[in-house]
PDB file of C-alpha atoms in Angstrom:
ATOM      1  CA  MET A1396      92.436 138.281 116.682  1.00  0.00           C
ATOM      2  CA  GLY A1397      92.606 137.644 113.320  1.00  0.00           C
ATOM      3  CA  ASP A1398      90.698 134.357 113.303  1.00  0.00           C
ATOM      4  CA  LEU A1399      87.802 136.021 115.401  1.00  0.00           C
ATOM      5  CA  ILE A1400      87.362 138.668 112.451  1.00  0.00           C
ATOM      6  CA  ARG A1401      87.573 136.153 109.903  1.00  0.00           C
ATOM      7  CA  ILE A1402      84.898 133.886 111.582  1.00  0.00           C
ATOM      8  CA  HIS A1403      82.324 136.786 112.178  1.00  0.00           C
ATOM      9  CA  ARG A1404      83.175 138.179 108.682  1.00  0.00           C
ATOM     10  CA  VAL A1405      82.207 134.602 107.315  1.00  0.00           C
ATOM     11  CA  ARG A1406      79.525 134.156 109.346  1.00  0.00           C
ATOM     12  CA  ALA A1407      77.688 137.634 108.148  1.00  0.00           C
ATOM     13  CA  GLY A1408      78.194 136.228 104.961  1.00  0.00           C
ATOM     14  CA  HIS A1409      81.162 138.599 103.490  1.00  0.00           C
ATOM     15  CA  THR A1410      84.093 137.795 101.608  1.00  0.00           C
ATOM     16  CA  GLN A1411      87.134 139.425 102.449  1.00  0.00           C
ATOM     17  CA  LYS A1412      86.595 141.762  99.312  1.00  0.00           C
ATOM     18  CA  THR A1413      82.999 142.549 100.409  1.00  0.00           C
ATOM     19  CA  ALA A1414      83.989 143.231 103.894  1.00  0.00           C
ATOM     20  CA  ALA A1415      87.052 145.292 102.948  1.00  0.00           C
ATOM     21  CA  ASP A1416      84.651 147.507 100.900  1.00  0.00           C
ATOM     22  CA  ALA A1417      82.206 148.081 103.369  1.00  0.00           C
ATOM     23  CA  LEU A1418      85.040 148.556 105.637  1.00  0.00           C
ATOM     24  CA  MET A1419      86.374 151.252 103.174  1.00  0.00           C
ATOM     25  CA  ILE A1420      90.125 149.474 103.610  1.00  0.00           C
ATOM     26  CA  SER A1421      91.801 147.295 100.970  1.00  0.00           C
ATOM     27  CA  GLU A1422      91.568 143.612 100.366  1.00  0.00           C
ATOM     28  CA  SER A1423      95.199 143.325 100.827  1.00  0.00           C
ATOM     29  CA  LEU A1424      94.670 145.029 104.446  1.00  0.00           C
ATOM     30  CA  MET A1425      91.706 142.965 105.478  1.00  0.00           C
ATOM     31  CA  GLY A1426      93.553 139.933 104.610  1.00  0.00           C
ATOM     32  CA  ALA A1427      96.696 140.590 106.556  1.00  0.00           C
ATOM     33  CA  VAL A1428      94.557 141.313 109.665  1.00  0.00           C
ATOM     34  CA  GLU A1429      92.968 138.340 109.371  1.00  0.00           C
ATOM     35  CA  ARG A1430      96.286 136.332 109.014  1.00  0.00           C
ATOM     36  CA  ALA A1431      97.635 138.178 112.132  1.00  0.00           C
ATOM     37  CA  GLU A1432     100.382 140.056 109.896  1.00  0.00           C
ATOM     38  CA  ARG A1433      98.706 143.420 110.775  1.00  0.00           C
ATOM     39  CA  ILE A1434      97.183 145.083 113.987  1.00  0.00           C
ATOM     40  CA  PRO A1435      93.788 146.250 113.484  1.00  0.00           C
ATOM     41  CA  SER A1436      93.061 149.678 114.976  1.00  0.00           C
ATOM     42  CA  ARG A1437      90.125 150.238 117.375  1.00  0.00           C
ATOM     43  CA  ASP A1438      88.417 152.245 114.595  1.00  0.00           C
ATOM     44  CA  LEU A1439      88.559 149.221 112.264  1.00  0.00           C
ATOM     45  CA  LEU A1440      87.532 146.847 115.208  1.00  0.00           C
ATOM     46  CA  MET A1441      84.738 148.626 116.013  1.00  0.00           C
ATOM     47  CA  ASP A1442      83.477 149.105 112.499  1.00  0.00           C
ATOM     48  CA  ALA A1443      83.884 145.214 111.837  1.00  0.00           C
ATOM     49  CA  GLU A1444      81.803 144.877 114.870  1.00  0.00           C
ATOM     50  CA  ARG A1445      78.935 146.813 113.620  1.00  0.00           C
ATOM     51  CA  LEU A1446      78.968 145.728 110.314  1.00  0.00           C
ATOM     52  CA  PHE A1447      79.246 142.085 111.035  1.00  0.00           C
ATOM     53  CA  VAL A1448      76.900 142.418 114.041  1.00  0.00           C
ATOM     54  CA  ALA A1449      79.488 140.311 116.534  1.00  0.00           C
ATOM     55  CA  ASN A1450      77.641 140.808 119.591  1.00  0.00           C
ATOM     56  CA  GLY A1451      80.688 142.405 121.327  1.00  0.00           C
ATOM     57  CA  ALA A1452      83.317 139.759 120.744  1.00  0.00           C
ATOM     58  CA  LEU A1453      85.495 142.351 118.328  1.00  0.00           C
ATOM     59  CA  GLU A1454      84.508 145.487 120.807  1.00  0.00           C
ATOM     60  CA  ALA A1455      86.221 143.396 123.369  1.00  0.00           C
ATOM     61  CA  CYS A1456      89.299 143.097 121.387  1.00  0.00           C
ATOM     62  CA  CYS A1457      89.692 146.789 121.762  1.00  0.00           C
ATOM     63  CA  GLU A1458      91.900 146.545 124.785  1.00  0.00           C
ATOM     64  CA  LEU A1459      94.006 144.017 123.247  1.00  0.00           C
ATOM     65  CA  VAL A1460      94.740 146.270 120.471  1.00  0.00           C
ATOM     66  CA  ASP A1461      95.910 148.988 122.903  1.00  0.00           C
ATOM     67  CA  GLU A1462      97.996 146.957 124.577  1.00  0.00           C
ATOM     68  CA  GLU A1463     100.050 145.545 121.735  1.00  0.00           C
ATOM     69  CA  LYS A1464     101.070 149.461 121.295  1.00  0.00           C
ATOM     70  CA  TYR A1465     103.305 149.137 124.371  1.00  0.00           C
ATOM     71  CA  PRO A1466     106.751 147.342 125.130  1.00  0.00           C
ATOM     72  CA  PRO A1467     106.184 144.063 126.674  1.00  0.00           C
ATOM     73  CA  LYS A1468     108.185 144.924 129.720  1.00  0.00           C
ATOM     74  CA  PHE A1469     106.350 148.423 130.003  1.00  0.00           C
ATOM     75  CA  LEU A1470     102.365 146.971 129.387  1.00  0.00           C
ATOM     76  CA  ASP A1471     102.171 146.366 133.368  1.00  0.00           C
ATOM     77  CA  TRP A1472     103.489 149.738 134.203  1.00  0.00           C
ATOM     78  CA  ALA A1473     100.624 151.220 131.568  1.00  0.00           C
ATOM     79  CA  ARG A1474      97.681 149.175 132.778  1.00  0.00           C
ATOM     80  CA  LEU A1475      98.664 150.444 136.681  1.00  0.00           C
ATOM     81  CA  GLU A1476      99.118 154.176 135.707  1.00  0.00           C
ATOM     82  CA  ARG A1477      95.557 154.151 134.858  1.00  0.00           C
ATOM     83  CA  LEU A1478      94.722 153.469 138.665  1.00  0.00           C
ATOM     84  CA  ALA A1479      97.550 155.380 139.952  1.00  0.00           C
ATOM     85  CA  ARG A1480      97.462 157.618 143.160  1.00  0.00           C
ATOM     86  CA  VAL A1481     100.938 159.013 142.890  1.00  0.00           C
ATOM     87  CA  ILE A1482     103.304 159.389 139.806  1.00  0.00           C
ATOM     88  CA  SER A1483     106.861 160.492 140.183  1.00  0.00           C
ATOM     89  CA  ALA A1484     109.770 160.532 137.556  1.00  0.00           C
ATOM     90  CA  TYR A1485     112.983 161.860 137.237  1.00  0.00           C
ATOM     91  CA  GLU A1486     114.292 162.254 133.490  1.00  0.00           C
ATOM     92  CA  THR A1487     117.272 162.815 132.134  1.00  0.00           C
ATOM     93  CA  MET A1488     117.242 162.653 128.299  1.00  0.00           C
ATOM     94  CA  LEU A1489     113.308 163.736 127.509  1.00  0.00           C
ATOM     95  CA  ILE A1490     110.316 165.325 128.222  1.00  0.00           C
ATOM     96  CA  PRO A1491     108.310 162.732 130.220  1.00  0.00           C
ATOM     97  CA  GLY A1492     106.007 160.939 128.083  1.00  0.00           C
ATOM     98  CA  LEU A1493     102.764 162.223 129.967  1.00  0.00           C
ATOM     99  CA  LEU A1494     103.809 165.428 128.957  1.00  0.00           C
ATOM    100  CA  GLN A1495     105.049 165.069 125.427  1.00  0.00           C
ATOM    101  CA  THR A1496     103.157 166.647 122.174  1.00  0.00           C
ATOM    102  CA  GLU A1497     102.657 164.737 119.438  1.00  0.00           C
ATOM    103  CA  ALA A1498     105.357 166.274 116.976  1.00  0.00           C
ATOM    104  CA  TYR A1499     107.851 165.662 119.964  1.00  0.00           C
ATOM    105  CA  ALA A1500     106.860 162.254 120.436  1.00  0.00           C
ATOM    106  CA  TYR A1501     107.247 161.776 116.669  1.00  0.00           C
ATOM    107  CA  ALA A1502     110.339 163.169 116.644  1.00  0.00           C
ATOM    108  CA  LEU A1503     111.611 160.848 119.323  1.00  0.00           C
ATOM    109  CA  TYR A1504     110.545 157.690 117.815  1.00  0.00           C
ATOM    110  CA  ARG A1505     111.789 158.572 114.332  1.00  0.00           C
ATOM    111  CA  SER A1506     115.068 159.086 115.693  1.00  0.00           C
ATOM    112  CA  ARG A1507     115.420 155.273 117.416  1.00  0.00           C
ATOM    113  CA  VAL A1508     118.500 153.219 116.103  1.00  0.00           C
ATOM    114  CA  PRO A1509     117.770 150.789 114.550  1.00  0.00           C
ATOM    115  CA  ALA A1510     114.703 152.264 112.850  1.00  0.00           C
ATOM    116  CA  TYR A1511     111.249 151.513 113.564  1.00  0.00           C
ATOM    117  CA  SER A1512     109.101 151.039 110.760  1.00  0.00           C
ATOM    118  CA  GLU A1513     106.672 153.985 110.069  1.00  0.00           C
ATOM    119  CA  GLU A1514     103.622 151.734 111.407  1.00  0.00           C
ATOM    120  CA  GLU A1515     105.745 150.955 114.278  1.00  0.00           C
ATOM    121  CA  ILE A1516     106.119 154.727 115.201  1.00  0.00           C
ATOM    122  CA  VAL A1517     102.534 155.319 114.693  1.00  0.00           C
ATOM    123  CA  ARG A1518     101.718 152.813 116.759  1.00  0.00           C
ATOM    124  CA  HIS A1519     104.154 153.697 119.611  1.00  0.00           C
ATOM    125  CA  VAL A1520     103.074 157.276 119.364  1.00  0.00           C
ATOM    126  CA  GLU A1521      99.224 157.109 119.568  1.00  0.00           C
ATOM    127  CA  ALA A1522     100.032 154.636 122.628  1.00  0.00           C
ATOM    128  CA  ARG A1523     101.858 157.456 124.521  1.00  0.00           C
ATOM    129  CA  LEU A1524      99.207 159.981 123.520  1.00  0.00           C
ATOM    130  CA  GLU A1525      96.387 157.933 124.819  1.00  0.00           C
ATOM    131  CA  ARG A1526      98.487 157.502 128.368  1.00  0.00           C
ATOM    132  CA  GLN A1527      97.990 161.126 128.766  1.00  0.00           C
ATOM    133  CA  ALA A1528      94.083 160.940 129.371  1.00  0.00           C
ATOM    134  CA  VAL A1529      95.319 160.107 132.948  1.00  0.00           C
ATOM    135  CA  LEU A1530      96.164 163.780 133.382  1.00  0.00           C
ATOM    136  CA  THR A1531      92.459 164.451 132.972  1.00  0.00           C
ATOM    137  CA  ARG A1532      90.476 161.336 134.629  1.00  0.00           C
ATOM    138  CA  LYS A1533      88.393 161.802 137.293  1.00  0.00           C
ATOM    139  CA  SER A1534      90.401 161.900 140.661  1.00  0.00           C
ATOM    140  CA  PRO A1535      93.400 162.385 138.670  1.00  0.00           C
ATOM    141  CA  PRO A1536      96.813 161.053 140.348  1.00  0.00           C
ATOM    142  CA  ARG A1537      99.635 163.718 142.053  1.00  0.00           C
ATOM    143  CA  ILE A1538     101.988 163.831 139.182  1.00  0.00           C
ATOM    144  CA  GLY A1539     105.661 165.220 140.041  1.00  0.00           C
ATOM    145  CA  TYR A1540     108.615 165.710 137.720  1.00  0.00           C
ATOM    146  CA  VAL A1541     112.179 166.425 138.436  1.00  0.00           C
ATOM    147  CA  ILE A1542     113.539 167.248 134.654  1.00  0.00           C
ATOM    148  CA  GLU A1543     117.445 167.900 133.907  1.00  0.00           C
ATOM    149  CA  GLU A1544     118.038 171.072 132.488  1.00  0.00           C
ATOM    150  CA  SER A1545     119.585 169.810 129.191  1.00  0.00           C
ATOM    151  CA  VAL A1546     116.466 168.129 128.352  1.00  0.00           C
ATOM    152  CA  LEU A1547     115.365 171.673 127.830  1.00  0.00           C
ATOM    153  CA  ASP A1548     117.923 172.421 125.139  1.00  0.00           C
ATOM    154  CA  ARG A1549     117.780 169.184 123.274  1.00  0.00           C
ATOM    155  CA  THR A1550     115.983 170.628 120.106  1.00  0.00           C
ATOM    156  CA  LEU A1551     114.826 166.864 119.077  1.00  0.00           C
ATOM    157  CA  GLY A1552     112.745 167.258 115.823  1.00  0.00           C
ATOM    158  CA  GLY A1553     114.230 171.142 115.657  1.00  0.00           C
ATOM    159  CA  PRO A1554     113.845 174.300 117.284  1.00  0.00           C
ATOM    160  CA  GLU A1555     109.979 174.891 116.589  1.00  0.00           C
ATOM    161  CA  VAL A1556     109.261 171.327 117.773  1.00  0.00           C
ATOM    162  CA  LEU A1557     111.195 171.983 120.962  1.00  0.00           C
ATOM    163  CA  LYS A1558     109.110 175.365 121.350  1.00  0.00           C
ATOM    164  CA  GLU A1559     106.071 173.713 120.774  1.00  0.00           C
ATOM    165  CA  GLN A1560     107.189 171.407 123.263  1.00  0.00           C
ATOM    166  CA  LEU A1561     108.122 173.699 126.162  1.00  0.00           C
ATOM    167  CA  LEU A1562     104.939 175.897 125.724  1.00  0.00           C
ATOM    168  CA  HIS A1563     102.862 172.645 125.982  1.00  0.00           C
ATOM    169  CA  VAL A1564     104.453 172.018 129.258  1.00  0.00           C
ATOM    170  CA  LEU A1565     103.787 174.965 130.681  1.00  0.00           C
ATOM    171  CA  ASP A1566     100.859 175.126 129.724  1.00  0.00           C
ATOM    172  CA  CYS A1567     100.045 171.639 131.849  1.00  0.00           C
ATOM    173  CA  ILE A1568     101.732 173.177 134.761  1.00  0.00           C
ATOM    174  CA  GLU A1569      99.141 175.999 134.763  1.00  0.00           C
ATOM    175  CA  ARG A1570      96.186 174.050 133.737  1.00  0.00           C
ATOM    176  CA  PHE A1571      96.440 170.977 136.019  1.00  0.00           C
ATOM    177  CA  ASN A1572      97.160 171.784 139.972  1.00  0.00           C
ATOM    178  CA  HIS A1573      97.956 167.849 140.396  1.00  0.00           C
ATOM    179  CA  LEU A1574     101.032 168.481 138.304  1.00  0.00           C
ATOM    180  CA  THR A1575     104.604 169.813 139.636  1.00  0.00           C
ATOM    181  CA  VAL A1576     107.498 170.113 137.291  1.00  0.00           C
ATOM    182  CA  GLN A1577     110.805 170.712 138.635  1.00  0.00           C
ATOM    183  CA  VAL A1578     114.170 171.392 136.682  1.00  0.00           C
ATOM    184  CA  MET A1579     117.599 170.059 137.842  1.00  0.00           C
ATOM    185  CA  PRO A1580     120.102 172.868 137.313  1.00  0.00           C
ATOM    186  CA  SER A1581     122.972 172.158 135.093  1.00  0.00           C
ATOM    187  CA  ASP A1582     125.391 173.386 137.421  1.00  0.00           C
ATOM    188  CA  GLN A1583     124.382 171.241 140.043  1.00  0.00           C
ATOM    189  CA  HIS A1584     127.272 168.794 139.651  1.00  0.00           C
ATOM    190  CA  MET A1585     126.669 166.366 142.442  1.00  0.00           C
ATOM    191  CA  HIS A1586     122.777 165.345 143.326  1.00  0.00           C
ATOM    192  CA  ALA A1587     120.960 162.187 144.096  1.00  0.00           C
ATOM    193  CA  GLY A1588     119.985 161.137 140.484  1.00  0.00           C
ATOM    194  CA  LEU A1589     123.240 160.495 138.856  1.00  0.00           C
ATOM    195  CA  MET A1590     122.599 156.859 138.720  1.00  0.00           C
ATOM    196  CA  GLY A1591     120.193 157.327 136.087  1.00  0.00           C
ATOM    197  CA  PRO A1592     116.369 157.918 135.148  1.00  0.00           C
ATOM    198  CA  MET A1593     113.722 156.507 137.310  1.00  0.00           C
ATOM    199  CA  GLN A1594     109.819 156.088 137.439  1.00  0.00           C
ATOM    200  CA  LEU A1595     107.636 155.670 140.732  1.00  0.00           C
ATOM    201  CA  MET A1596     103.955 155.210 140.864  1.00  0.00           C
ATOM    202  CA  SER A1597     101.892 154.362 144.301  1.00  0.00           C
ATOM    203  CA  THR A1598      98.038 153.129 143.545  1.00  0.00           C
ATOM    204  CA  ALA A1599      94.983 153.470 145.523  1.00  0.00           C
ATOM    205  CA  GLU A1600      95.321 149.807 146.666  1.00  0.00           C
ATOM    206  CA  GLY A1601      98.668 150.700 148.398  1.00  0.00           C
ATOM    207  CA  ARG A1602     101.040 148.699 145.674  1.00  0.00           C
ATOM    208  CA  THR A1603     104.380 151.041 144.901  1.00  0.00           C
ATOM    209  CA  LEU A1604     106.312 150.351 141.738  1.00  0.00           C
ATOM    210  CA  LEU A1605     109.810 151.305 140.265  1.00  0.00           C
ATOM    211  CA  TYR A1606     110.164 151.418 136.662  1.00  0.00           C
ATOM    212  CA  VAL A1607     113.791 151.575 135.299  1.00  0.00           C
ATOM    213  CA  GLU A1608     114.635 152.226 131.726  1.00  0.00           C
ATOM    214  CA  GLY A1609     118.178 151.589 130.107  1.00  0.00           C
ATOM    215  CA  GLN A1610     120.247 150.777 127.108  1.00  0.00           C
ATOM    216  CA  ASP A1611     120.609 147.205 127.980  1.00  0.00           C
ATOM    217  CA  GLY A1612     116.680 146.901 129.042  1.00  0.00           C
ATOM    218  CA  ASP A1613     113.963 147.800 131.483  1.00  0.00           C
ATOM    219  CA  ARG A1614     113.049 146.810 135.082  1.00  0.00           C
ATOM    220  CA  LEU A1615     109.811 146.617 136.627  1.00  0.00           C
ATOM    221  CA  THR A1616     109.813 145.819 140.549  1.00  0.00           C
ATOM    222  CA  SER A1617     107.785 146.088 143.372  1.00  0.00           C
ATOM    223  CA  LYS A1618     110.201 144.941 145.922  1.00  0.00           C
ATOM    224  CA  PRO A1619     109.630 147.066 148.983  1.00  0.00           C
ATOM    225  CA  GLU A1620     113.267 147.677 149.640  1.00  0.00           C
ATOM    226  CA  GLN A1621     113.940 148.960 145.877  1.00  0.00           C
ATOM    227  CA  VAL A1622     110.964 150.992 145.695  1.00  0.00           C
ATOM    228  CA  SER A1623     111.203 152.620 149.453  1.00  0.00           C
ATOM    229  CA  ASP A1624     114.960 153.212 148.553  1.00  0.00           C
ATOM    230  CA  HIS A1625     113.908 155.188 145.200  1.00  0.00           C
ATOM    231  CA  PHE A1626     111.179 156.875 146.602  1.00  0.00           C
ATOM    232  CA  ASP A1627     113.857 158.446 149.105  1.00  0.00           C
ATOM    233  CA  LEU A1628     116.008 159.050 146.375  1.00  0.00           C
ATOM    234  CA  PHE A1629     113.377 161.212 144.271  1.00  0.00           C
ATOM    235  CA  GLY A1630     112.655 163.419 147.985  1.00  0.00           C
ATOM    236  CA  ILE A1631     116.082 164.293 147.658  1.00  0.00           C
ATOM    237  CA  LEU A1632     116.238 165.023 144.443  1.00  0.00           C
ATOM    238  CA  ARG A1633     113.061 167.349 144.568  1.00  0.00           C
ATOM    239  CA  ALA A1634     115.166 169.051 147.346  1.00  0.00           C
ATOM    240  CA  GLN A1635     117.980 169.554 145.352  1.00  0.00           C
ATOM    241  CA  ALA A1636     116.483 170.888 142.188  1.00  0.00           C
ATOM    242  CA  HIS A1637     114.955 174.427 141.386  1.00  0.00           C
ATOM    243  CA  ASN A1638     111.229 175.067 143.095  1.00  0.00           C
ATOM    244  CA  PRO A1639     108.366 174.742 140.719  1.00  0.00           C
ATOM    245  CA  TRP A1640     107.975 178.570 140.475  1.00  0.00           C
ATOM    246  CA  LYS A1641     111.653 179.042 139.609  1.00  0.00           C
ATOM    247  CA  SER A1642     111.547 175.893 137.065  1.00  0.00           C
ATOM    248  CA  ALA A1643     108.350 177.471 135.101  1.00  0.00           C
ATOM    249  CA  GLU A1644     110.555 180.881 134.692  1.00  0.00           C
ATOM    250  CA  ILE A1645     113.527 178.645 133.368  1.00  0.00           C
ATOM    251  CA  ILE A1646     111.455 177.110 130.941  1.00  0.00           C
ATOM    252  CA  GLU A1647     109.764 180.126 129.956  1.00  0.00           C
ATOM    253  CA  THR A1648     113.488 181.954 129.221  1.00  0.00           C
ATOM    254  CA  LYS A1649     114.051 178.581 126.962  1.00  0.00           C
ATOM    255  CA  VAL A1650     110.889 179.201 125.070  1.00  0.00           C
ATOM    256  CA  ARG A1651     111.965 182.786 124.232  1.00  0.00           C
ATOM    257  CA  GLN A1652     115.472 181.878 123.392  1.00  0.00           C
ATOM    258  CA  LEU A1653     114.057 179.630 120.638  1.00  0.00           C
TER     259      LEU A1653
END
């Protein structure tokens, strides 16, 4: 991508300095992008596309930039998520990514050990927020979440960040009739999700997938037996959790307590 930008810059008769001035960025950033030391933003690519009259070559790189924001093992999931017919997840530690506010997502990535650089944090947060377009697309997927009650008490980023986040979840529940959120009560000591969190998906083409995150690595599989077993587990989890109406009441109570 850096080479492509450089080639079109030279063809357009620009030096790094004149191009940087026209694009309203620093010359050092221009050089870093061309040396593949910095990932250009989508806006920078589109501005360069117009400035260098690249005939669509740089615009076509926008999808590559979007995909650079995702961890390698999550990339296939993120691609398929755009085509999903059903998305289901059991979350034990955090509000699901598709429902996270910007402030909550920033707090999450700033808490990472070992720490991300600020540039990496911004890239990950942007990717997370962009994924949320699936909620409002034409013919959106049916989305079902089961969330541990303890997640609603974890003041990631502080009480105000959590309060804003819980209010956002309630707003999403009210706005989107294709979204269901259920809370797993803390006093439900035995249930089908004790082995850990999971994400499930089925696409319009009939593909079914399982994605599992862990401290020692992530796993994406489409093996029918494994995926089917986890769909069964998720069905049991939904039966063991509070119903959606009771769950919304619990979230409202948590908001009042903050």
